[in-house]
C-alpha positions as protocol buffer text, in pm:
chain_id: "A"
residue {
  index: 1
  type: SER
  ca { x: -14667 y: -2164 z: 11715 }
}
residue {
  index: 2
  type: THR
  ca { x: -15032 y: -2191 z: 11625 }
}
residue {
  index: 3
  type: HIS
  ca { x: -15161 y: -2339 z: 11951 }
}
residue {
  index: 4
  type: CYS
  ca { x: -15080 y: -2023 z: 12149 }
}
residue {
  index: 5
  type: ARG
  ca { x: -15362 y: -1779 z: 12091 }
}
residue {
  index: 6
  type: ARG
  ca { x: -15311 y: -1533 z: 12377 }
}
residue {
  index: 7
  type: PRO
  ca { x: -15097 y: -1225 z: 12325 }
}
residue {
  index: 8
  type: ALA
  ca { x: -14776 y: -1209 z: 12526 }
}
residue {
  index: 9
  type: THR
  ca { x: -14797 y: -962 z: 12813 }
}
residue {
  index: 10
  type: ALA
  ca { x: -14513 y: -781 z: 12982 }
}
residue {
  index: 11
  type: LEU
  ca { x: -14460 y: -818 z: 13354 }
}
residue {
  index: 12
  type: THR
  ca { x: -14462 y: -495 z: 13552 }
}
residue {
  index: 13
  type: ASN
  ca { x: -14313 y: -425 z: 13893 }
}
residue {
  index: 14
  type: GLY
  ca { x: -14654 y: -311 z: 14020 }
}
residue {
  index: 15
  type: ARG
  ca { x: -14797 y: -660 z: 13971 }
}
residue {
  index: 16
  type: SER
  ca { x: -14574 y: -847 z: 14213 }
}
residue {
  index: 17
  type: HIS
  ca { x: -14879 y: -997 z: 14387 }
}
residue {
  index: 18
  type: MET
  ca { x: -14947 y: -1217 z: 14084 }
}
residue {
  index: 19
  type: ALA
  ca { x: -14768 y: -1552 z: 14077 }
}
residue {
  index: 20
  type: MET
  ca { x: -14629 y: -1600 z: 13730 }
}
residue {
  index: 21
  type: ALA
  ca { x: -14501 y: -1919 z: 13574 }
}
residue {
  index: 22
  type: LYS
  ca { x: -14337 y: -1984 z: 13239 }
}
residue {
  index: 23
  type: ASP
  ca { x: -14519 y: -2210 z: 12994 }
}
residue {
  index: 24
  type: PRO
  ca { x: -14255 y: -2484 z: 12936 }
}
residue {
  index: 25
  type: VAL
  ca { x: -14369 y: -2539 z: 12575 }
}
residue {
  index: 26
  type: CYS
  ca { x: -14380 y: -2187 z: 12428 }
}
residue {
  index: 27
  type: GLY
  ca { x: -14200 y: -1986 z: 12699 }
}
residue {
  index: 28
  type: MET
  ca { x: -14487 y: -1743 z: 12759 }
}
residue {
  index: 29
  type: ASP
  ca { x: -14539 y: -1601 z: 13109 }
}
residue {
  index: 30
  type: VAL
  ca { x: -14865 y: -1733 z: 13253 }
}
residue {
  index: 31
  type: ASP
  ca { x: -15056 y: -1610 z: 13560 }
}
residue {
  index: 32
  type: GLU
  ca { x: -15082 y: -1916 z: 13786 }
}
residue {
  index: 33
  type: SER
  ca { x: -15421 y: -1807 z: 13922 }
}
residue {
  index: 34
  type: SER
  ca { x: -15584 y: -1789 z: 13579 }
}
residue {
  index: 35
  type: ALA
  ca { x: -15385 y: -2031 z: 13361 }
}
residue {
  index: 36
  type: PRO
  ca { x: -15612 y: -2195 z: 13103 }
}
residue {
  index: 37
  type: ALA
  ca { x: -15446 y: -2534 z: 13158 }
}
residue {
  index: 38
  type: THR
  ca { x: -15215 y: -2712 z: 13403 }
}
residue {
  index: 39
  type: SER
  ca { x: -15041 y: -3048 z: 13429 }
}
residue {
  index: 40
  type: ASP
  ca { x: -14875 y: -3220 z: 13722 }
}
residue {
  index: 41
  type: TYR
  ca { x: -14553 y: -3406 z: 13648 }
}
residue {
  index: 42
  type: GLU
  ca { x: -14309 y: -3555 z: 13899 }
}
residue {
  index: 43
  type: GLY
  ca { x: -14462 y: -3359 z: 14189 }
}
residue {
  index: 44
  type: ARG
  ca { x: -14459 y: -3022 z: 14015 }
}
residue {
  index: 45
  type: THR
  ca { x: -14741 y: -2824 z: 13857 }
}
residue {
  index: 46
  type: TYR
  ca { x: -14679 y: -2679 z: 13511 }
}
residue {
  index: 47
  type: TYR
  ca { x: -14891 y: -2390 z: 13380 }
}
residue {
  index: 48
  type: PHE
  ca { x: -14986 y: -2335 z: 13016 }
}
residue {
  index: 49
  type: CYS
  ca { x: -15111 y: -2041 z: 12809 }
}
residue {
  index: 50
  type: ALA
  ca { x: -15350 y: -2265 z: 12614 }
}
residue {
  index: 51
  type: ALA
  ca { x: -15478 y: -2622 z: 12589 }
}
residue {
  index: 52
  type: GLY
  ca { x: -15255 y: -2681 z: 12284 }
}
residue {
  index: 53
  type: CYS
  ca { x: -14941 y: -2624 z: 12490 }
}
residue {
  index: 54
  type: LYS
  ca { x: -15072 y: -2861 z: 12758 }
}
residue {
  index: 55
  type: ARG
  ca { x: -15136 y: -3130 z: 12495 }
}
residue {
  index: 56
  type: GLU
  ca { x: -14784 y: -3087 z: 12358 }
}
residue {
  index: 57
  type: PHE
  ca { x: -14639 y: -3112 z: 12711 }
}
residue {
  index: 58
  type: ASP
  ca { x: -14852 y: -3416 z: 12797 }
}
residue {
  index: 59
  type: SER
  ca { x: -14734 y: -3595 z: 12482 }
}
residue {
  index: 60
  type: ASP
  ca { x: -14370 y: -3584 z: 12605 }
}
residue {
  index: 61
  type: PRO
  ca { x: -14346 y: -3427 z: 12953 }
}
residue {
  index: 62
  type: GLN
  ca { x: -13987 y: -3535 z: 13012 }
}
residue {
  index: 63
  type: LYS
  ca { x: -13875 y: -3334 z: 12709 }
}
residue {
  index: 64
  type: TYR
  ca { x: -14015 y: -3011 z: 12849 }
}
residue {
  index: 65
  type: ALA
  ca { x: -13962 y: -3072 z: 13222 }
}
residue {
  index: 66
  type: THR
  ca { x: -13590 y: -3143 z: 13173 }
}
residue {
  index: 67
  type: ALA
  ca { x: -13548 y: -2848 z: 12934 }
}
residue {
  index: 68
  type: GLU
  ca { x: -13670 y: -2612 z: 13206 }
}
residue {
  index: 69
  type: ALA
  ca { x: -13464 y: -2757 z: 13494 }
}
């Protein structure tokens, strides 16, 4: 999708100190400490690779929150 501009990066075992989350819109792994965008929905924080994914999530959060559960 065109709103994700960051290259996908592979997780390595040597980086276990980084908290990673999955962008619920595009599925990319996102470092929680440096995520470009976040949203809170129903008491949970969601992390996004780019502002475009956050906008998509915010337009219909139930669609993406339930898909991940």
